[in-house]
Amino acid sequence: MIYTAIDTFYLTDEQLQNAPSRKDGIDEETETTLRIYGCDLIQESGILLKLPQAVMATGQVLFHRFYCKKSFARFDVKRVAASCLWLASKLEESPRKARQILIVFHRMECRRENLPIDHLDLYSKKYAELKMDLIRTERHLLKEMGFICHVEHPHKFISNYLATLETPAELRQEAWNLANDSLRTTLCVRFKSEVVACGVVYAAARRFQVPLPENPPWWKAFDAEKSGIDEVCRVLAHLYSRPKAKYIPVCKDAVSFASSNKSWDSQSQSVPKEGSLSTPLANNDTVTPKTASANAESAGSKETLLKQALDKLKESKRSDDDSKNALSEGEGRDDTGSRSKPDHRTEASGERSRDREREKERESRDRDRQKSRDRERRRDSDRERDRDETERDRDKLKERSHRSKDKAKDSGGHSDKSRHHSSRDRDRDYHTSYSSREKDRHRHHSYA
């Protein structure tokens, strides 16, 4: 069989048992629970964001691959799940904004932990920190994957396998559901998608009691082995026997999406200082006599500081009372002058209102004048245009008349020349005829 995928991320059972989470003291049961919990978050958030199933499947595969290289104790499940979904939406060409991802995960956490659903303030410090953390986790994902994020799902093989086996249509939906559930397990990093597809088809056929050809075995036509198919069915059966996965706080730097904005800001702003009264005492399991005496001395110093602060407050109160009494006496003296102040204020306000009305009237008059000026300018421009057009028409008529006269003159000159030539010819003919007659006469006289 020819493979055209770049999908080479597959691990053995020994590599999975020696995962990085084992080095941090996380057992296999806890890791399985957290894997299922993270995949549930990706599936539910994808449904709320109205993403296609391919995006959620890609996000779950990226989630499993990341935790095969990193520990659950160093990267929180919720942060990684949100980043995997965000990255998968870009890979499958159905992108969503970081704001939408954070709002959906915030709402899901409030519902899962039975907290009051409050609005995530997009201008708070909490939102800025969550967004930066989402981007940072996405960078960690790409770095661990080596920027090779190609994923091949078993879904595309299921329809082809069922069509070649000529199974009833009921098996298709059941096999599809089993393929979606298989993404909550580590099957995607242990077996190729063809083997997972064969195992899903076999489990669906067993559930509906549909016989499959065994002579020759049907799985050999799809380049699979019986041991791999049995392992897929065993893992799916174990998945359905487990209770619903819950969040287990394992990560040291866990970030909650559902903490209120006020508490987040107060936590970020509360920085303990040396010598301050609000510094909490250290909770030590073993208390030595030296520490006890030190605590007693610190308690005594705190009492003295409190007494000094109370004395200062009393003195400040006394000074405030004296100043208030002096002010009350001064106000009693100035009552006569202050009574006339409201009258002046009312008069000043009336004058201001009058001035405003006058200004408004002036502005309206100026506007009317400007409008009338604009109208007159438009009329003058229209008149000038009409004059220009009439002058142009007159010039055109004059040119036409001159042209016609020139043509007439040219035709008249030619006719005069022809007449002149014709008269000359007649005179010549007459002279020639006269001269011939005279010659005849002379000849006649000479003969006589």
CSV table of C-alpha atoms in Angstrom, one decimal:
chain,number,residue,atom,x,y,z
A,1,MET,CA,0.0,0.0,0.0
A,2,ILE,CA,1.3,3.5,-0.9
A,3,TYR,CA,1.5,6.1,1.9
A,4,THR,CA,1.4,9.7,0.9
A,5,ALA,CA,1.3,11.2,4.4
A,6,ILE,CA,4.0,13.0,6.4
A,7,ASP,CA,2.5,11.5,9.6
A,8,THR,CA,5.4,9.9,11.4
A,9,PHE,CA,4.5,10.6,15.0
A,10,TYR,CA,4.0,7.1,16.5
A,11,LEU,CA,5.2,5.8,19.8
A,12,THR,CA,5.6,2.3,21.3
A,13,ASP,CA,4.0,1.1,24.6
A,14,GLU,CA,7.3,1.5,26.4
A,15,GLN,CA,7.7,5.1,25.4
A,16,LEU,CA,4.2,5.9,26.5
A,17,GLN,CA,4.8,4.2,29.9
A,18,ASN,CA,8.0,6.3,30.3
A,19,ALA,CA,6.2,9.6,29.5
A,20,PRO,CA,7.6,12.9,30.9
A,21,SER,CA,4.7,13.0,33.4
A,22,ARG,CA,6.0,9.9,35.2
A,23,LYS,CA,9.2,11.7,36.1
A,24,ASP,CA,7.1,14.4,37.9
A,25,GLY,CA,5.2,11.8,39.9
A,26,ILE,CA,2.0,11.6,37.9
A,27,ASP,CA,0.7,8.0,37.6
A,28,GLU,CA,-0.9,6.5,34.5
A,29,GLU,CA,-4.5,6.7,35.8
A,30,THR,CA,-4.2,10.4,36.4
A,31,GLU,CA,-2.6,11.0,33.0
A,32,THR,CA,-5.4,9.1,31.3
A,33,THR,CA,-8.0,11.1,33.2
A,34,LEU,CA,-6.4,14.4,32.2
A,35,ARG,CA,-6.1,13.3,28.6
A,36,ILE,CA,-9.8,12.5,28.4
A,37,TYR,CA,-10.6,15.8,30.2
A,38,GLY,CA,-8.6,17.8,27.8
A,39,CYS,CA,-10.2,16.1,24.7
A,40,ASP,CA,-13.6,16.7,26.2
A,41,LEU,CA,-12.8,20.4,26.5
A,42,ILE,CA,-11.7,20.5,22.9
A,43,GLN,CA,-14.8,18.7,21.6
A,44,GLU,CA,-17.2,20.8,23.6
A,45,SER,CA,-15.6,24.2,22.8
A,46,GLY,CA,-15.5,23.2,19.1
A,47,ILE,CA,-19.3,22.6,19.2
A,48,LEU,CA,-19.9,26.0,20.8
A,49,LEU,CA,-17.7,27.7,18.2
A,50,LYS,CA,-19.5,25.9,15.4
A,51,LEU,CA,-16.4,24.3,14.0
A,52,PRO,CA,-16.3,21.3,11.7
A,53,GLN,CA,-15.4,17.9,13.2
A,54,ALA,CA,-12.1,17.9,11.4
A,55,VAL,CA,-10.9,20.8,13.5
A,56,MET,CA,-11.7,19.1,16.8
A,57,ALA,CA,-10.1,15.8,15.7
A,58,THR,CA,-6.9,17.6,14.7
A,59,GLY,CA,-6.9,19.5,18.0
A,60,GLN,CA,-7.2,16.3,20.0
A,61,VAL,CA,-4.4,14.6,18.0
A,62,LEU,CA,-2.1,17.6,18.6
A,63,PHE,CA,-3.1,17.5,22.3
A,64,HIS,CA,-2.0,13.9,22.7
A,65,ARG,CA,1.2,14.5,20.8
A,66,PHE,CA,2.2,17.4,22.9
A,67,TYR,CA,1.8,15.5,26.2
A,68,CYS,CA,3.9,12.7,24.8
A,69,LYS,CA,6.8,15.1,25.0
A,70,LYS,CA,5.8,17.4,27.9
A,71,SER,CA,4.5,16.8,31.4
A,72,PHE,CA,1.1,17.6,32.8
A,73,ALA,CA,2.8,19.1,35.8
A,74,ARG,CA,4.5,21.9,33.7
A,75,PHE,CA,1.7,22.7,31.3
A,76,ASP,CA,-1.9,23.1,32.4
A,77,VAL,CA,-4.5,21.0,30.6
A,78,LYS,CA,-6.9,23.9,30.0
A,79,ARG,CA,-4.3,26.2,28.5
A,80,VAL,CA,-3.0,23.4,26.2
A,81,ALA,CA,-6.5,22.4,25.1
A,82,ALA,CA,-7.4,26.0,24.2
A,83,SER,CA,-4.1,26.4,22.3
A,84,CYS,CA,-4.6,23.1,20.4
A,85,LEU,CA,-8.1,24.1,19.3
A,86,TRP,CA,-6.8,27.5,18.2
A,87,LEU,CA,-4.0,26.0,16.2
A,88,ALA,CA,-6.2,23.3,14.7
A,89,SER,CA,-8.7,25.9,13.5
A,90,LYS,CA,-5.9,27.6,11.5
A,91,LEU,CA,-4.6,24.2,10.1
A,92,GLU,CA,-8.0,23.2,8.9
A,93,GLU,CA,-8.8,26.6,7.4
A,94,SER,CA,-11.6,27.5,9.8
A,95,PRO,CA,-9.8,30.1,11.9
A,96,ARG,CA,-11.3,31.6,15.0
A,97,LYS,CA,-10.0,34.7,16.9
A,98,ALA,CA,-8.2,34.4,20.3
A,99,ARG,CA,-11.0,36.4,21.8
A,100,GLN,CA,-13.6,33.8,20.8
A,101,ILE,CA,-11.5,30.9,22.2
A,102,LEU,CA,-11.0,32.6,25.5
A,103,ILE,CA,-14.7,33.6,25.9
A,104,VAL,CA,-15.8,30.0,25.2
A,105,PHE,CA,-13.3,28.4,27.6
A,106,HIS,CA,-14.2,31.0,30.3
A,107,ARG,CA,-17.9,30.1,30.0
A,108,MET,CA,-17.3,26.4,30.0
A,109,GLU,CA,-15.2,26.6,33.1
A,110,CYS,CA,-17.9,28.6,34.9
A,111,ARG,CA,-20.5,25.9,34.0
A,112,ARG,CA,-18.3,23.0,34.9
A,113,GLU,CA,-17.3,24.4,38.3
A,114,ASN,CA,-20.8,25.7,39.1
A,115,LEU,CA,-19.6,29.3,39.3
A,116,PRO,CA,-21.7,32.4,38.5
A,117,ILE,CA,-21.3,33.1,34.8
A,118,ASP,CA,-19.9,36.6,34.5
A,119,HIS,CA,-18.8,38.4,31.4
A,120,LEU,CA,-15.1,38.3,30.5
A,121,ASP,CA,-13.9,41.9,30.3
A,122,LEU,CA,-11.9,42.3,27.1
A,123,TYR,CA,-10.1,45.4,28.6
A,124,SER,CA,-9.1,43.9,31.9
A,125,LYS,CA,-5.6,42.7,32.9
A,126,LYS,CA,-6.9,39.2,33.2
A,127,TYR,CA,-7.9,39.0,29.5
A,128,ALA,CA,-4.5,40.4,28.4
A,129,GLU,CA,-2.7,37.8,30.5
A,130,LEU,CA,-4.9,35.0,29.2
A,131,LYS,CA,-4.3,36.0,25.6
A,132,MET,CA,-0.5,36.2,26.0
A,133,ASP,CA,-0.5,32.8,27.7
A,134,LEU,CA,-2.6,31.4,24.8
A,135,ILE,CA,0.0,32.7,22.2
A,136,ARG,CA,2.9,31.5,24.3
A,137,THR,CA,1.4,28.0,24.6
A,138,GLU,CA,0.8,27.8,20.8
A,139,ARG,CA,4.5,28.6,20.3
A,140,HIS,CA,5.4,25.7,22.6
A,141,LEU,CA,3.2,23.4,20.6
A,142,LEU,CA,4.8,24.4,17.3
A,143,LYS,CA,8.3,24.1,18.8
A,144,GLU,CA,7.6,20.6,20.1
A,145,MET,CA,6.0,19.4,16.9
A,146,GLY,CA,8.9,20.8,14.8
A,147,PHE,CA,6.3,22.8,12.9
A,148,ILE,CA,5.1,19.4,11.3
A,149,CYS,CA,1.4,19.5,12.2
A,150,HIS,CA,0.1,17.1,9.5
A,151,VAL,CA,-2.6,14.8,10.8
A,152,GLU,CA,-4.3,11.9,9.1
A,153,HIS,CA,-7.7,10.9,10.6
A,154,PRO,CA,-9.3,7.4,10.3
A,155,HIS,CA,-12.6,9.0,9.2
A,156,LYS,CA,-11.7,9.2,5.6
A,157,PHE,CA,-11.0,5.4,5.4
A,158,ILE,CA,-14.2,4.3,7.1
A,159,SER,CA,-16.5,5.1,4.2
A,160,ASN,CA,-14.2,3.4,1.7
A,161,TYR,CA,-13.8,0.3,3.8
A,162,LEU,CA,-17.6,-0.1,4.4
A,163,ALA,CA,-18.3,0.4,0.7
A,164,THR,CA,-15.8,-2.4,-0.3
A,165,LEU,CA,-17.2,-4.7,2.4
A,166,GLU,CA,-20.8,-4.0,1.3
A,167,THR,CA,-22.1,-3.5,4.8
A,168,PRO,CA,-25.5,-1.9,5.7
A,169,ALA,CA,-25.8,1.8,6.1
A,170,GLU,CA,-26.3,1.6,9.8
A,171,LEU,CA,-22.7,0.7,10.4
A,172,ARG,CA,-21.4,4.0,8.9
A,173,GLN,CA,-22.8,6.3,11.6
A,174,GLU,CA,-21.8,3.9,14.4
A,175,ALA,CA,-18.2,3.6,13.0
A,176,TRP,CA,-18.0,7.3,12.7
A,177,ASN,CA,-19.1,7.8,16.4
A,178,LEU,CA,-16.5,5.2,17.5
A,179,ALA,CA,-13.8,7.0,15.5
A,180,ASN,CA,-14.7,10.3,17.3
A,181,ASP,CA,-14.5,8.6,20.6
A,182,SER,CA,-11.1,7.0,19.8
A,183,LEU,CA,-9.6,10.4,19.7
A,184,ARG,CA,-9.9,10.7,23.5
A,185,THR,CA,-7.4,7.8,23.8
A,186,THR,CA,-3.8,7.4,22.8
A,187,LEU,CA,-4.7,5.3,19.8
A,188,CYS,CA,-3.8,8.2,17.4
A,189,VAL,CA,-0.2,8.1,18.6
A,190,ARG,CA,0.1,4.3,18.8
A,191,PHE,CA,-1.4,3.1,15.5
A,192,LYS,CA,-1.8,4.4,12.0
A,193,SER,CA,-5.2,5.7,10.9
A,194,GLU,CA,-5.8,2.7,8.7
A,195,VAL,CA,-5.5,0.3,11.7
A,196,VAL,CA,-7.8,2.5,13.8
A,197,ALA,CA,-10.3,2.6,11.0
A,198,CYS,CA,-10.3,-1.2,10.7
A,199,GLY,CA,-10.7,-1.6,14.5
A,200,VAL,CA,-13.6,0.9,14.5
A,201,VAL,CA,-15.3,-1.0,11.6
A,202,TYR,CA,-14.9,-4.3,13.4
A,203,ALA,CA,-16.3,-3.0,16.7
A,204,ALA,CA,-19.3,-1.5,14.9
A,205,ALA,CA,-19.9,-4.8,13.0
A,206,ARG,CA,-19.8,-6.7,16.3
A,207,ARG,CA,-22.2,-4.3,17.9
A,208,PHE,CA,-24.8,-4.7,15.1
A,209,GLN,CA,-23.9,-8.5,14.6
A,210,VAL,CA,-23.0,-8.0,11.0
A,211,PRO,CA,-20.7,-10.8,9.7
A,212,LEU,CA,-17.5,-9.8,7.9
A,213,PRO,CA,-15.5,-12.0,5.5
A,214,GLU,CA,-12.8,-14.1,7.2
A,215,ASN,CA,-11.7,-16.4,4.4
A,216,PRO,CA,-9.5,-14.7,3.3
A,217,PRO,CA,-9.4,-12.2,6.2
A,218,TRP,CA,-10.8,-8.8,5.3
A,219,TRP,CA,-8.3,-6.8,7.3
A,220,LYS,CA,-5.4,-8.0,5.2
A,221,ALA,CA,-6.9,-6.2,2.2
A,222,PHE,CA,-6.6,-2.9,4.2
A,223,ASP,CA,-3.0,-3.5,5.4
A,224,ALA,CA,-3.9,-4.1,9.0
A,225,GLU,CA,-3.2,-6.9,11.6
A,226,LYS,CA,-5.6,-8.7,13.9
A,227,SER,CA,-3.6,-7.8,17.0
A,228,GLY,CA,-3.9,-4.1,16.2
A,229,ILE,CA,-7.6,-4.4,15.7
A,230,ASP,CA,-8.1,-6.3,19.0
A,231,GLU,CA,-6.1,-3.6,20.8
A,232,VAL,CA,-8.3,-0.9,19.3
A,233,CYS,CA,-11.4,-2.7,20.5
A,234,ARG,CA,-10.0,-3.2,23.9
A,235,VAL,CA,-9.0,0.4,24.4
A,236,LEU,CA,-12.5,1.6,23.3
A,237,ALA,CA,-14.2,-0.8,25.7
A,238,HIS,CA,-12.0,0.4,28.5
A,239,LEU,CA,-12.9,4.0,27.6
A,240,TYR,CA,-16.6,3.3,27.8
A,241,SER,CA,-16.2,1.6,31.2
A,242,ARG,CA,-14.6,4.7,32.8
A,243,PRO,CA,-16.5,7.4,34.7
A,244,LYS,CA,-16.7,11.0,33.5
A,245,ALA,CA,-13.3,12.6,33.6
A,246,LYS,CA,-12.9,15.5,36.0
A,247,TYR,CA,-10.1,18.1,36.4
A,248,ILE,CA,-7.2,17.2,38.6
A,249,PRO,CA,-5.0,20.1,39.7
A,250,VAL,CA,-1.6,18.8,38.9
A,251,CYS,CA,0.1,21.7,37.2
A,252,LYS,CA,2.2,24.1,39.3
A,253,ASP,CA,1.4,27.1,37.2
A,254,ALA,CA,-2.3,26.5,36.6
A,255,VAL,CA,-4.3,29.4,35.3
A,256,SER,CA,-8.1,29.6,35.8
A,257,PHE,CA,-10.3,31.0,33.0
A,258,ALA,CA,-13.2,31.7,35.5
A,259,SER,CA,-11.5,33.8,38.2
A,260,SER,CA,-13.1,37.2,38.5
A,261,ASN,CA,-11.5,40.3,37.1
A,262,LYS,CA,-11.3,42.0,40.5
A,263,SER,CA,-9.6,39.1,42.2
A,264,TRP,CA,-7.2,38.8,39.3
A,265,ASP,CA,-6.2,42.5,39.5
A,266,SER,CA,-5.9,42.4,43.3
A,267,GLN,CA,-3.7,39.3,43.1
A,268,SER,CA,-1.5,40.9,40.5
A,269,GLN,CA,-1.2,44.2,42.5
A,270,SER,CA,-0.7,42.7,46.0
A,271,VAL,CA,3.1,42.6,46.3
A,272,PRO,CA,4.4,42.0,49.9
A,273,LYS,CA,6.9,44.7,51.1
A,274,GLU,CA,9.3,44.5,53.9
A,275,GLY,CA,8.1,46.1,57.1
A,276,SER,CA,4.4,46.5,55.9
A,277,LEU,CA,1.5,45.6,58.2
A,278,SER,CA,-0.2,43.5,55.5
A,279,THR,CA,2.5,40.9,55.0
A,280,PRO,CA,1.1,37.5,55.9
A,281,LEU,CA,3.0,35.3,58.4
A,282,ALA,CA,4.8,32.3,57.0
A,283,ASN,CA,3.1,28.9,57.6
A,284,ASN,CA,5.9,26.6,58.8
A,285,ASP,CA,5.2,23.1,60.1
A,286,THR,CA,8.1,23.2,62.6
A,287,VAL,CA,8.3,26.1,65.0
A,288,THR,CA,11.6,26.5,67.0
A,289,PRO,CA,12.0,28.7,70.1
A,290,LYS,CA,14.1,31.2,68.1
A,291,THR,CA,11.3,31.7,65.6
A,292,ALA,CA,8.7,31.9,68.4
A,293,SER,CA,10.7,34.7,70.1
A,294,ALA,CA,11.1,36.5,66.8
A,295,ASN,CA,7.4,36.2,66.2
A,296,ALA,CA,6.7,37.7,69.6
A,297,GLU,CA,9.1,40.6,69.0
A,298,SER,CA,7.5,41.2,65.6
A,299,ALA,CA,4.0,41.1,67.3
A,300,GLY,CA,5.2,43.7,69.9
A,301,SER,CA,6.6,46.0,67.2
A,302,LYS,CA,3.3,45.7,65.3
A,303,GLU,CA,1.3,46.7,68.4
A,304,THR,CA,3.5,49.8,68.9
A,305,LEU,CA,3.1,50.7,65.3
A,306,LEU,CA,-0.7,50.3,65.6
A,307,LYS,CA,-0.7,52.6,68.7
A,308,GLN,CA,1.3,55.2,66.9
A,309,ALA,CA,-1.0,55.1,63.9
A,310,LEU,CA,-4.1,55.5,66.2
A,311,ASP,CA,-2.6,58.5,68.0
A,312,LYS,CA,-1.9,60.2,64.6
A,313,LEU,CA,-5.5,59.5,63.5
A,314,LYS,CA,-6.8,61.1,66.7
A,315,GLU,CA,-4.6,64.2,66.3
A,316,SER,CA,-5.7,64.6,62.7
A,317,LYS,CA,-9.4,64.3,63.7
A,318,ARG,CA,-8.9,67.1,66.3
A,319,SER,CA,-7.2,69.4,63.8
A,320,ASP,CA,-10.1,68.7,61.4
A,321,ASP,CA,-12.7,69.6,64.0
A,322,ASP,CA,-10.9,72.9,64.8
A,323,SER,CA,-10.7,73.8,61.1
A,324,LYS,CA,-14.4,73.0,60.7
A,325,ASN,CA,-15.4,75.3,63.5
A,326,ALA,CA,-13.3,78.1,62.1
A,327,LEU,CA,-14.9,77.7,58.8
A,328,SER,CA,-18.4,77.7,60.2
A,329,GLU,CA,-17.7,81.0,62.0
A,330,GLY,CA,-16.4,82.5,58.8
A,331,GLU,CA,-19.5,81.3,56.9
A,332,GLY,CA,-21.8,82.9,59.4
A,333,ARG,CA,-20.1,86.3,58.8
A,334,ASP,CA,-20.3,85.9,55.0
A,335,ASP,CA,-24.0,84.9,54.9
A,336,THR,CA,-25.0,88.5,54.0
A,337,GLY,CA,-22.6,88.6,51.1
A,338,SER,CA,-23.4,85.1,49.9
A,339,ARG,CA,-27.1,85.9,49.7
A,340,SER,CA,-26.5,88.3,46.9
A,341,LYS,CA,-24.4,85.8,45.0
A,342,PRO,CA,-27.4,83.8,43.6
A,343,ASP,CA,-28.9,86.9,42.2
A,344,HIS,CA,-25.7,87.8,40.4
A,345,ARG,CA,-25.5,84.2,39.1
A,346,THR,CA,-29.1,84.3,37.8
A,347,GLU,CA,-28.4,87.7,36.1
A,348,ALA,CA,-25.2,86.4,34.6
A,349,SER,CA,-26.9,83.2,33.3
A,350,GLY,CA,-29.7,85.4,31.7
A,351,GLU,CA,-27.2,87.6,30.0
A,352,ARG,CA,-25.3,84.5,28.7
A,353,SER,CA,-28.5,83.0,27.3
A,354,ARG,CA,-29.3,86.3,25.6
A,355,ASP,CA,-25.8,86.5,24.1
A,356,ARG,CA,-26.2,83.0,22.8
A,357,GLU,CA,-29.6,83.8,21.2
A,358,ARG,CA,-28.0,86.9,19.6
A,359,GLU,CA,-25.1,84.8,18.3
A,360,LYS,CA,-27.5,82.3,16.9
A,361,GLU,CA,-29.5,85.0,15.1
A,362,ARG,CA,-26.3,86.5,13.7
A,363,GLU,CA,-25.3,83.1,12.4
A,364,SER,CA,-28.7,82.5,10.8
A,365,ARG,CA,-28.5,85.9,9.1
A,366,ASP,CA,-25.0,85.2,7.8
A,367,ARG,CA,-26.1,81.9,6.5
A,368,ASP,CA,-29.1,83.5,4.7
A,369,ARG,CA,-26.8,86.2,3.2
A,370,GLN,CA,-24.3,83.6,2.1
A,371,LYS,CA,-27.1,81.5,0.4
A,372,SER,CA,-28.4,84.6,-1.4
A,373,ARG,CA,-24.9,85.4,-2.6
A,374,ASP,CA,-24.4,81.9,-3.9
A,375,ARG,CA,-27.7,82.1,-5.8
A,376,GLU,CA,-26.7,85.4,-7.4
A,377,ARG,CA,-23.4,84.0,-8.4
A,378,ARG,CA,-25.0,81.0,-9.9
A,379,ARG,CA,-27.4,83.2,-11.9
A,380,ASP,CA,-24.5,85.4,-13.1
A,381,SER,CA,-22.6,82.3,-14.2
A,382,ASP,CA,-25.7,81.0,-16.0
A,383,ARG,CA,-26.1,84.3,-17.8
A,384,GLU,CA,-22.5,84.4,-18.9
A,385,ARG,CA,-22.8,80.9,-20.2
A,386,ASP,CA,-25.9,81.9,-22.3
A,387,ARG,CA,-24.0,85.0,-23.7
A,388,ASP,CA,-21.0,82.9,-24.6
A,389,GLU,CA,-23.2,80.4,-26.4
A,390,THR,CA,-25.1,83.1,-28.3
A,391,GLU,CA,-21.8,84.8,-29.4
A,392,ARG,CA,-20.5,81.4,-30.5
A,393,ASP,CA,-23.6,80.9,-32.6
A,394,ARG,CA,-23.3,84.3,-34.2
A,395,ASP,CA,-19.6,83.7,-35.0
A,396,LYS,CA,-20.5,80.4,-36.6
A,397,LEU,CA,-23.3,82.1,-38.7
A,398,LYS,CA,-20.9,84.8,-39.8
A,399,GLU,CA,-18.3,82.3,-40.9
A,400,ARG,CA,-20.8,80.4,-42.8
A,401,SER,CA,-22.0,83.5,-44.6
A,402,HIS,CA,-18.4,84.6,-45.5
A,403,ARG,CA,-17.7,81.1,-46.8
A,404,SER,CA,-20.8,81.2,-49.1
A,405,LYS,CA,-19.9,84.7,-50.4
A,406,ASP,CA,-16.3,83.5,-51.2
A,407,LYS,CA,-17.7,80.6,-53.1
A,408,ALA,CA,-20.1,82.9,-55.1
A,409,LYS,CA,-17.2,85.3,-56.0
A,410,ASP,CA,-15.1,82.4,-57.2
A,411,SER,CA,-17.9,81.2,-59.4
A,412,GLY,CA,-18.6,84.8,-60.8
A,413,GLY,CA,-14.9,85.5,-61.8
A,414,HIS,CA,-14.7,82.3,-63.8
A,415,SER,CA,-17.9,83.3,-65.8
A,416,ASP,CA,-16.5,86.9,-66.6
A,417,LYS,CA,-13.3,85.4,-67.9
A,418,SER,CA,-15.3,83.1,-70.1
A,419,ARG,CA,-17.4,86.0,-71.4
A,420,HIS,CA,-14.3,88.1,-72.1
A,421,HIS,CA,-12.7,85.3,-74.0
A,422,SER,CA,-15.8,84.8,-76.1
A,423,SER,CA,-16.0,88.6,-77.0
A,424,ARG,CA,-12.4,88.6,-78.0
A,425,ASP,CA,-13.0,85.6,-80.3
A,426,ARG,CA,-15.9,87.3,-81.9
A,427,ASP,CA,-13.9,90.5,-82.6
A,428,ARG,CA,-11.1,88.4,-84.1
A,429,ASP,CA,-13.6,86.6,-86.3
A,430,TYR,CA,-15.2,89.9,-87.4
A,431,HIS,CA,-11.7,91.5,-88.2
A,432,THR,CA,-10.7,88.4,-90.1
A,433,SER,CA,-13.9,88.5,-92.1
A,434,TYR,CA,-13.6,92.2,-92.8
A,435,SER,CA,-10.0,91.9,-93.9
A,436,SER,CA,-11.0,89.1,-96.3
A,437,ARG,CA,-13.7,91.2,-97.8
A,438,GLU,CA,-11.3,94.1,-98.3
A,439,LYS,CA,-8.9,91.8,-100.1
A,440,ASP,CA,-11.6,90.6,-102.3
A,441,ARG,CA,-12.6,94.1,-103.2
A,442,HIS,CA,-9.0,95.1,-104.1
A,443,ARG,CA,-8.7,92.0,-106.2
A,444,HIS,CA,-11.9,92.8,-108.0
A,445,HIS,CA,-10.8,96.4,-108.7
A,446,SER,CA,-7.5,95.2,-110.0
A,447,TYR,CA,-9.1,92.7,-112.4
A,448,ALA,CA,-11.4,95.5,-113.6
